Short mmCIF file of C-alpha atoms in Angstrom, two decimals:
data_model
loop_
_atom_site.label_atom_id
_atom_site.label_comp_id
_atom_site.label_asym_id
_atom_site.label_seq_id
_atom_site.Cartn_x
_atom_site.Cartn_y
_atom_site.Cartn_z
CA MET A 12 -39.86 13.79 -5.32
CA LYS A 13 -37.29 15.37 -7.62
CA ASN A 14 -37.19 18.49 -5.47
CA LYS A 15 -36.89 16.66 -2.16
CA LYS A 16 -33.45 16.96 -0.57
CA VAL A 17 -31.88 14.65 1.99
CA ALA A 18 -28.82 15.41 4.10
CA ILE A 19 -26.73 12.52 5.36
CA ILE A 20 -24.38 13.19 8.26
CA GLY A 21 -21.60 10.63 8.16
CA GLY A 22 -19.76 9.10 5.22
CA GLY A 23 -19.42 5.59 6.57
CA VAL A 24 -20.88 2.59 4.77
CA THR A 25 -24.40 3.04 6.21
CA GLY A 26 -24.60 6.63 5.01
CA LEU A 27 -23.15 5.78 1.59
CA VAL A 28 -25.58 2.94 0.97
CA ALA A 29 -28.56 5.03 2.10
CA ALA A 30 -27.42 7.81 -0.25
CA ARG A 31 -27.12 5.39 -3.15
CA ASN A 32 -30.63 4.05 -2.70
CA LEU A 33 -32.21 7.48 -2.19
CA ALA A 34 -30.46 8.97 -5.21
CA GLN A 35 -31.62 6.01 -7.27
CA GLU A 36 -35.19 6.91 -6.33
CA GLY A 37 -34.70 10.47 -7.51
CA PHE A 38 -33.97 12.35 -4.28
CA LYS A 39 -31.24 14.96 -4.14
CA VAL A 40 -28.67 13.80 -1.60
CA VAL A 41 -25.77 15.58 0.08
CA ILE A 42 -23.31 13.70 2.31
CA PHE A 43 -21.51 15.63 5.06
CA GLU A 44 -18.38 13.88 6.36
CA LYS A 45 -16.14 15.48 9.00
CA ASN A 46 -13.03 13.67 7.75
CA GLU A 47 -11.30 14.23 4.43
CA ALA A 48 -12.05 10.66 3.34
CA ILE A 49 -15.13 8.45 3.41
CA GLY A 50 -15.43 4.98 4.90
CA GLY A 51 -15.50 5.43 8.67
CA LEU A 52 -14.37 2.22 10.36
CA ALA A 53 -13.87 0.68 6.89
CA SER A 54 -11.43 3.39 5.77
CA SER A 55 -8.04 2.40 4.45
CA VAL A 56 -4.37 3.36 4.47
CA SER A 57 -1.43 2.04 2.45
CA ILE A 58 1.40 -0.23 3.44
CA GLU A 59 4.20 -1.36 1.14
CA GLY A 60 2.42 0.58 -1.61
CA GLU A 61 -0.77 -1.48 -1.29
CA PRO A 62 -4.14 -0.28 0.08
CA ILE A 63 -5.16 -1.99 3.31
CA GLU A 64 -7.74 -1.40 6.02
CA ALA A 65 -6.79 0.96 8.84
CA ALA A 66 -8.61 -1.49 11.12
CA TYR A 67 -8.60 -5.19 10.27
CA HIS A 68 -11.52 -6.40 8.16
CA HIS A 69 -12.66 -9.64 6.59
CA PHE A 70 -16.01 -10.91 5.33
CA PHE A 71 -18.08 -13.97 6.16
CA LYS A 72 -20.09 -16.33 3.94
CA THR A 73 -23.18 -15.12 5.81
CA ASP A 74 -22.66 -11.48 4.72
CA GLN A 75 -25.36 -11.60 2.07
CA ASP A 76 -26.19 -7.87 2.00
CA LEU A 77 -22.55 -6.96 1.49
CA LEU A 78 -21.93 -9.72 -1.06
CA SER A 79 -24.94 -8.55 -3.09
CA LEU A 80 -23.64 -4.98 -3.13
CA ILE A 81 -20.16 -6.14 -4.12
CA ASN A 82 -21.77 -7.93 -7.07
CA GLU A 83 -23.83 -4.85 -8.04
CA LEU A 84 -20.68 -2.73 -8.03
CA GLY A 85 -18.93 -5.18 -10.37
CA LEU A 86 -16.35 -6.29 -7.80
CA SER A 87 -17.18 -9.99 -7.56
CA LYS A 88 -13.98 -11.00 -9.38
CA LYS A 89 -11.95 -9.18 -6.74
CA LEU A 90 -13.55 -11.13 -3.89
CA GLU A 91 -11.39 -14.02 -2.70
CA TRP A 92 -11.99 -16.65 -0.03
CA PHE A 93 -9.32 -17.99 2.28
CA GLU A 94 -9.25 -20.61 5.00
CA SER A 95 -9.04 -19.03 8.41
CA SER A 96 -6.78 -20.17 11.25
CA VAL A 97 -7.27 -19.23 14.89
CA SER A 98 -5.26 -19.60 18.08
CA ILE A 99 -5.47 -18.61 21.73
CA PHE A 100 -2.34 -17.46 23.55
CA VAL A 101 -2.48 -18.47 27.21
CA GLN A 102 -0.04 -20.04 29.66
CA GLY A 103 2.87 -18.95 27.47
CA LYS A 104 1.76 -20.83 24.36
CA PHE A 105 -0.27 -20.41 21.15
CA TRP A 106 -2.99 -23.07 21.15
CA PRO A 107 -4.73 -23.82 17.83
CA PHE A 108 -8.48 -23.32 18.27
CA MET A 109 -10.26 -24.36 15.09
CA SER A 110 -11.68 -27.85 15.57
CA PRO A 111 -13.13 -30.25 18.16
CA ARG A 112 -9.72 -31.91 18.33
CA ASP A 113 -8.10 -28.54 19.13
CA LEU A 114 -10.58 -28.06 21.96
CA LEU A 115 -9.85 -31.51 23.37
CA ASN A 116 -6.12 -30.68 23.34
CA PHE A 117 -6.63 -27.29 25.02
CA SER A 118 -5.20 -28.19 28.43
CA PRO A 119 -5.55 -24.70 30.03
CA CYS A 120 -9.18 -25.80 30.34
CA GLY A 121 -9.91 -28.85 32.51
CA PHE A 122 -10.78 -32.01 30.60
CA VAL A 123 -14.39 -32.23 31.82
CA ASP A 124 -14.88 -28.55 31.06
CA ARG A 125 -13.52 -29.09 27.53
CA ILE A 126 -16.28 -31.67 26.98
CA ARG A 127 -18.86 -29.29 28.46
CA THR A 128 -17.60 -26.46 26.23
CA GLY A 129 -17.93 -28.61 23.12
CA LEU A 130 -21.45 -29.70 24.02
CA THR A 131 -22.43 -26.09 24.78
CA ALA A 132 -21.12 -24.99 21.38
CA LEU A 133 -23.27 -27.64 19.70
CA HIS A 134 -26.29 -26.53 21.71
CA LEU A 135 -25.82 -22.88 20.75
CA LYS A 136 -25.33 -23.82 17.11
CA LYS A 137 -28.73 -25.55 17.08
CA THR A 138 -30.46 -22.75 18.98
CA LYS A 139 -32.06 -20.49 16.37
CA SER A 140 -33.47 -17.79 18.64
CA TRP A 141 -31.53 -15.27 20.72
CA GLU A 142 -34.43 -13.77 22.69
CA GLN A 143 -34.02 -16.16 25.62
CA TYR A 144 -30.45 -14.89 26.13
CA ARG A 145 -30.89 -11.12 25.91
CA SER A 146 -31.15 -10.45 29.68
CA LEU A 147 -28.49 -12.98 30.68
CA SER A 148 -24.82 -12.31 31.39
CA ALA A 149 -22.68 -14.11 28.81
CA LEU A 150 -19.93 -14.76 31.34
CA GLU A 151 -22.30 -16.16 33.97
CA TRP A 152 -24.15 -18.34 31.44
CA MET A 153 -20.97 -19.72 29.86
CA THR A 154 -19.43 -20.35 33.28
CA ARG A 155 -22.49 -22.29 34.36
CA LYS A 156 -22.64 -24.34 31.16
CA CYS A 157 -18.93 -24.78 30.34
CA GLY A 158 -17.30 -24.72 33.76
CA GLN A 159 -15.02 -22.33 35.61
CA SER A 160 -11.78 -23.36 33.89
CA SER A 161 -13.40 -22.74 30.49
CA ALA A 162 -14.56 -19.30 31.62
CA ASP A 163 -11.11 -18.49 33.02
CA SER A 164 -9.14 -19.55 29.95
CA ILE A 165 -11.54 -18.79 27.07
CA TRP A 166 -14.68 -16.72 27.64
CA GLY A 167 -13.62 -14.38 30.42
CA PRO A 168 -10.44 -13.15 28.69
CA LEU A 169 -12.24 -12.77 25.34
CA LEU A 170 -15.04 -10.69 26.87
CA LYS A 171 -12.63 -8.66 28.98
CA GLY A 172 -10.39 -7.91 26.02
CA LYS A 173 -13.38 -6.73 24.01
CA PHE A 174 -15.36 -4.82 26.66
CA GLY A 175 -12.92 -4.03 29.46
CA LYS A 176 -14.43 -3.50 32.90
CA ASP A 177 -17.94 -4.17 31.56
CA PHE A 178 -17.03 -7.70 30.48
CA SER A 179 -19.10 -9.50 33.14
CA HIS A 180 -22.29 -7.66 32.13
CA ILE A 181 -22.28 -8.38 28.37
CA SER A 182 -25.46 -9.97 27.03
CA MET A 183 -25.44 -13.64 26.12
CA ALA A 184 -27.49 -12.67 23.04
CA TRP A 185 -24.44 -10.82 21.69
CA LEU A 186 -22.17 -13.83 22.21
CA TRP A 187 -24.78 -16.16 20.66
CA ALA A 188 -24.82 -13.98 17.52
CA ARG A 189 -21.01 -13.90 17.27
CA LEU A 190 -20.79 -17.69 17.51
CA HIS A 191 -23.51 -18.17 14.89
CA VAL A 192 -21.72 -15.96 12.36
CA ARG A 193 -18.48 -17.93 12.78
CA VAL A 194 -20.13 -21.34 12.60
CA ASN A 195 -22.20 -20.46 9.53
CA SER A 196 -19.14 -19.22 7.64
CA ARG A 197 -17.94 -22.81 7.33
CA GLU A 198 -18.65 -24.83 4.21
CA ASN A 199 -19.79 -28.41 4.81
CA GLN A 200 -18.41 -28.28 8.37
CA SER A 201 -14.88 -27.81 7.03
CA ALA A 202 -12.55 -24.90 7.83
CA GLU A 203 -14.00 -21.44 8.27
CA LEU A 204 -13.77 -19.35 5.10
CA LEU A 205 -13.14 -15.61 5.25
CA GLY A 206 -13.50 -13.19 2.37
CA TYR A 207 -11.20 -10.37 1.33
CA LEU A 208 -11.26 -7.99 -1.63
CA ASN A 209 -8.12 -7.81 -3.73
CA GLY A 210 -7.52 -4.11 -3.23
CA GLY A 211 -9.06 -4.04 0.23
CA THR A 212 -12.05 -1.98 1.25
CA ARG A 213 -10.54 0.93 -0.69
CA CYS A 214 -11.64 -0.56 -4.02
CA PHE A 215 -15.11 -1.10 -2.54
CA LEU A 216 -15.35 2.50 -1.30
CA GLU A 217 -14.00 3.88 -4.57
CA ALA A 218 -16.53 1.90 -6.61
CA LEU A 219 -19.36 2.92 -4.28
CA SER A 220 -18.43 6.63 -4.29
CA ALA A 221 -18.06 6.61 -8.10
CA ASP A 222 -21.55 5.15 -8.36
CA LEU A 223 -22.89 7.83 -6.01
CA ILE A 224 -21.32 10.65 -8.01
CA LYS A 225 -22.80 9.16 -11.18
CA LYS A 226 -26.20 9.25 -9.49
CA GLY A 227 -25.78 12.91 -8.57
CA VAL A 228 -24.88 12.61 -4.90
CA VAL A 229 -22.83 15.55 -3.60
CA PHE A 230 -19.99 15.04 -1.11
CA ARG A 231 -18.95 17.63 1.45
CA LEU A 232 -15.72 16.28 2.94
CA GLY A 233 -13.95 17.84 5.89
CA ALA A 234 -17.34 19.30 6.83
CA LYS A 235 -18.14 19.70 10.52
CA VAL A 236 -21.87 20.26 10.75
CA GLU A 237 -23.35 22.85 13.10
CA PRO A 238 -26.50 22.10 15.17
CA PHE A 239 -29.66 21.80 13.06
CA ARG A 240 -32.12 24.68 12.65
CA GLN A 241 -35.76 23.83 11.97
CA GLU A 242 -37.36 25.95 9.25
CA GLY A 243 -41.01 24.95 9.03
CA GLU A 244 -40.99 21.39 7.71
CA GLN A 245 -37.37 21.64 6.58
CA TRP A 246 -34.00 21.49 8.30
CA GLY A 247 -31.31 24.10 7.96
CA ILE A 248 -27.81 22.62 7.89
CA ALA A 249 -24.58 24.55 7.81
CA THR A 250 -20.94 23.75 8.41
CA GLN A 251 -18.30 26.02 9.91
CA ASP A 252 -17.23 27.01 6.39
CA SER A 253 -20.48 27.10 4.42
CA VAL A 254 -23.80 28.84 4.15
CA GLU A 255 -26.92 27.08 5.38
CA GLU A 256 -28.73 24.64 3.09
CA ARG A 257 -32.27 23.40 3.62
CA PHE A 258 -33.29 19.74 3.53
CA ASP A 259 -36.56 17.84 3.75
CA ALA A 260 -35.03 15.00 5.77
CA VAL A 261 -31.81 14.37 7.65
CA LEU A 262 -30.12 11.03 8.32
CA VAL A 263 -27.51 10.97 11.06
CA ALA A 264 -25.38 7.93 10.23
CA ALA A 265 -23.16 8.44 13.27
CA PRO A 266 -23.27 7.72 17.03
CA ASP A 267 -26.34 8.87 18.96
CA SER A 268 -24.12 11.40 20.77
CA VAL A 269 -23.72 13.17 17.41
CA TYR A 270 -27.50 13.22 17.03
CA HIS A 271 -27.74 14.73 20.51
CA TYR A 272 -25.29 17.47 19.64
CA LEU A 273 -26.86 18.32 16.29
CA SER A 274 -30.36 18.33 17.79
CA GLN A 275 -29.49 20.38 20.89
CA ASP A 276 -31.76 23.23 19.79
CA CYS A 277 -34.65 20.90 18.90
CA ASP A 278 -37.04 18.62 20.71
CA GLN A 279 -35.14 15.32 20.94
CA GLY A 280 -38.16 13.29 21.88
CA SER A 281 -37.58 9.93 23.53
CA LEU A 282 -33.93 9.85 22.44
CA ALA A 283 -33.01 12.34 25.14
CA SER A 284 -32.95 9.72 27.89
CA GLN A 285 -30.91 7.21 25.88
CA LYS A 286 -27.14 7.29 26.29
CA THR A 287 -25.16 4.53 24.62
CA LYS A 288 -21.83 3.60 26.15
CA TYR A 289 -18.96 3.23 23.69
CA LEU A 290 -15.37 2.05 23.64
CA ASN A 291 -12.61 3.33 21.37
CA ALA A 292 -10.37 1.19 19.18
CA VAL A 293 -6.63 1.43 18.55
CA CYS A 294 -4.92 -0.52 15.76
CA LEU A 295 -1.23 -0.87 14.98
CA LEU A 296 -0.42 -2.04 11.47
CA PHE A 297 3.14 -2.94 10.53
CA SER A 298 5.14 -4.79 7.89
CA SER A 299 8.37 -6.73 8.27
CA GLU A 300 10.44 -9.39 6.59
CA GLN A 301 10.20 -11.33 9.85
CA GLU A 302 7.61 -14.09 10.11
CA LEU A 303 5.78 -14.20 13.43
CA GLY A 304 3.52 -17.15 14.20
CA GLU A 305 1.54 -19.53 12.05
CA TYR A 306 -2.09 -18.49 12.62
CA TYR A 307 -4.15 -15.70 11.08
CA TRP A 308 -6.15 -14.69 14.15
CA ASN A 309 -4.58 -14.89 17.60
CA ASN A 310 -6.63 -14.07 20.69
CA ILE A 311 -4.35 -12.96 23.51
CA ASN A 312 -5.97 -14.38 26.64
CA GLU A 313 -3.23 -13.71 29.17
CA ALA A 314 -4.14 -11.56 32.15
CA ASN A 315 -2.91 -7.97 31.86
CA ALA A 316 -2.04 -8.28 28.16
CA PRO A 317 -1.92 -4.74 26.71
CA PHE A 318 -3.91 -5.71 23.62
CA LEU A 319 -6.71 -8.07 22.62
CA VAL A 320 -5.61 -9.59 19.34
CA PHE A 321 -2.59 -10.19 17.11
CA ILE A 322 -3.41 -10.76 13.45
CA LYS A 323 -1.07 -12.13 10.84
CA HIS A 324 -2.76 -10.62 7.79
CA THR A 325 -0.42 -12.36 5.36
CA GLU A 326 -1.24 -15.76 6.79
CA MET A 327 -4.45 -15.31 4.81
CA VAL A 328 -3.71 -12.75 2.08
CA PRO A 329 -0.57 -13.53 -0.01
CA LYS A 330 2.49 -11.55 1.12
CA GLU A 331 3.48 -11.02 -2.52
CA ARG A 332 0.91 -8.20 -2.64
CA TYR A 333 3.02 -6.34 -0.10
CA GLY A 334 6.37 -6.69 -1.79
CA GLY A 335 7.05 -10.03 -0.09
CA LYS A 336 6.73 -8.49 3.38
CA GLN A 337 4.68 -9.98 6.20
CA VAL A 338 1.85 -7.68 7.39
CA TYR A 339 0.47 -7.70 10.93
CA TYR A 340 -2.18 -5.98 13.04
CA ILE A 341 -2.34 -5.47 16.78
CA GLY A 342 -5.68 -4.31 18.15
CA ALA A 343 -7.23 -3.15 21.41
CA TYR A 344 -10.46 -1.63 22.69
CA CYS A 345 -10.34 0.96 25.46
CA ASP A 346 -12.23 3.77 27.15
CA ASP A 347 -11.10 7.39 27.20
CA ARG A 348 -9.10 6.94 30.42
CA ASP A 349 -7.14 3.88 29.30
CA VAL A 350 -3.44 4.35 28.57
CA ASN A 351 -4.03 2.81 25.14
CA TRP A 352 -6.08 5.92 24.35
CA SER A 353 -4.52 8.66 26.45
CA GLU A 354 -0.83 8.03 25.75
CA THR A 355 1.14 9.12 22.69
CA ASP A 356 1.43 6.86 19.67
CA GLU A 357 5.09 6.20 20.42
CA LEU A 358 4.43 5.11 24.02
CA ILE A 359 1.67 2.78 22.87
CA LYS A 360 3.91 1.23 20.22
CA GLU A 361 6.75 0.85 22.69
CA ARG A 362 4.55 -1.01 25.20
CA TRP A 363 2.91 -3.20 22.56
CA TYR A 364 6.17 -4.13 20.87
CA HIS A 365 7.66 -4.99 24.28
CA TYR A 366 4.79 -7.41 24.90
CA LEU A 367 5.07 -8.77 21.35
CA LYS A 368 8.60 -9.88 22.23
CA HIS A 369 7.04 -11.84 25.10
CA LEU A 370 4.81 -13.60 22.55
CA PHE A 371 7.62 -14.03 20.02
CA PRO A 372 11.08 -13.90 21.67
CA ASP A 373 12.80 -13.50 18.27
CA PHE A 374 10.75 -10.41 17.37
CA ASP A 375 13.01 -7.60 16.15
CA ARG A 376 11.48 -4.13 16.00
CA SER A 377 14.51 -2.73 14.19
CA ILE A 378 13.63 -4.53 10.96
CA ILE A 379 10.04 -3.27 10.77
CA SER A 380 9.59 -1.77 7.31
CA GLU A 381 6.46 0.38 7.81
CA GLU A 382 4.11 1.00 10.71
CA LYS A 383 0.89 2.95 11.16
CA LEU A 384 -1.15 3.44 14.32
CA THR A 385 -4.78 4.47 13.95
CA ARG A 386 -7.41 5.45 16.49
CA PHE A 387 -11.19 5.23 16.18
CA SER A 388 -13.42 7.02 18.68
CA LYS A 389 -16.68 5.30 19.66
CA ALA A 390 -15.82 2.18 17.69
CA GLN A 391 -17.72 -0.39 19.77
CA HIS A 392 -20.91 -0.09 21.79
CA VAL A 393 -21.20 -1.91 25.11
CA VAL A 394 -23.97 -4.51 24.77
CA ASP A 395 -24.87 -5.32 28.36
CA ALA A 396 -27.74 -7.53 29.50
CA SER A 397 -30.16 -4.58 29.56
CA TYR A 398 -29.11 -3.14 26.19
CA HIS A 399 -32.14 -4.48 24.34
CA ASP A 400 -34.35 -2.08 26.30
CA SER A 401 -32.25 1.01 25.57
CA ILE A 402 -31.37 0.71 21.88
CA PRO A 403 -31.57 4.20 20.30
CA LEU A 404 -34.63 4.75 18.12
CA HIS A 405 -34.29 5.11 14.36
CA HIS A 406 -36.95 7.83 14.13
CA PRO A 407 -37.03 9.55 17.54
CA SER A 408 -39.52 12.23 16.47
CA ASP A 409 -41.81 12.47 13.45
CA ASP A 410 -40.16 15.51 11.91
CA GLY A 411 -37.75 14.23 9.27
CA ARG A 412 -34.74 13.38 11.46
CA PHE A 413 -33.44 9.81 11.40
CA LEU A 414 -30.69 7.96 13.23
CA TYR A 415 -29.04 4.81 11.82
CA HIS A 416 -25.83 3.57 13.40
CA PHE A 417 -24.16 0.29 14.36
CA SER A 418 -25.24 0.79 17.99
CA GLN A 419 -28.77 -0.11 16.85
CA ILE A 420 -27.68 -3.46 15.40
CA TYR A 421 -28.77 -6.19 17.81
CA PRO A 422 -27.91 -8.86 18.75
CA GLU A 423 -25.25 -8.97 16.01
CA ASP A 424 -22.02 -7.04 16.36
CA ARG A 425 -21.22 -4.13 14.05
CA GLY A 426 -19.65 -4.93 10.69
CA VAL A 427 -19.66 -3.88 7.04
CA ASN A 428 -22.45 -6.31 6.15
CA TYR A 429 -24.75 -4.88 8.80
CA ALA A 430 -23.80 -1.34 7.79
CA VAL A 431 -25.01 -2.16 4.26
CA ARG A 432 -28.21 -3.66 5.65
CA GLU A 433 -28.88 -0.64 7.89
CA GLY A 434 -28.27 1.75 4.99
CA GLY A 435 -30.99 -0.05 3.06
CA LYS A 436 -33.41 0.14 5.97
CA ALA A 437 -32.67 3.84 6.46
CA SER A 438 -33.31 4.71 2.82
CA ASN A 439 -36.60 2.80 2.85
CA GLU A 440 -37.83 4.62 5.94
CA ILE A 441 -36.79 8.05 4.65
CA SER A 442 -38.36 7.39 1.26
CA GLU A 443 -41.66 6.43 2.87
CA TYR A 444 -41.58 9.54 5.04
CA LEU A 445 -40.98 11.87 2.10
CA LYS A 446 -43.66 10.28 -0.04
#
């Protein structure tokens, strides 16, 4: 086992956790990451001198795999829990959306449909199995159970903001899983509690990478891997700037399209017919002395809104960490042809800030202190009602190549907790193969 080498393509959380476990078992592990920094969707930037996620992150009470790893890395004292607050912006107003009373007061939805929506939420909370929902359209099911006005003001806009033109085809199993995570993050039926590390995900990634280096894991950052070459029972891997190295197993901890590219000279087995559809993500992070709104998480449910969500980060995390400034996120999902992806950063910011003034008439762009716009390609897979039957395989062919990526997580949505879980599963499967 000491001479067995494993290559991991992708330095996101799944790849890092798999590397940690494999190195702990005695395998020699090399991580190839195309960017100059690790972390993937959990990577961080700085604002007002403080590390913060490039794309908004928080943790749930149900994130047991992640919480266990945080404890193992000695970061438990940095983990803090805050009460969440949620609103929906529709009909020109922010409506609080955290309790049964809030739902009863949500007049954009007809009164009878508010009652139906509450009863449906209770039903879904008590339903422990998702299998019955996997082939059903979430929008059609929720419309039938909650009523048309509920679908028009709540579920339709949420699904459309997340999945764009595919919104009407999204599986009810996906929505069931999202609702269960939120409900189970409440303590004794009180307010939802969300977790955040003092120091952001950067302290988590730094502690994890330090542990990997201690265990002998080698990092190759800024490394764009060339297509694999099979050498007997081993795999030859080279980057544009390095000589070829040979490995006994390869884990692609990246989208299945990356696996396709790297395996183009090899037999791809049953993976060849599987093509996952993805959406990109764009996030605008900014700080200001100006206070905008009173809720942490604000779903923007107006038709034709240019973004999905407005997040007041410092409604949850104390603003004192950011020099007394308020910190905000704006986020959107989009395909390659959407203006939110194709336009320049400045045009996107100009359009989003213009709409933000519609949400908050007193908003003043001129007093923004710092701003950073980040883009993430293939950040969200489209989970339609047939997705269960086309999930990419973890081990497409019995030759030492493995694929573990958030697109295989089902019915749950991708997140750091599931990335940790998948990294553990990947390392177990690779270890068994090499033994």
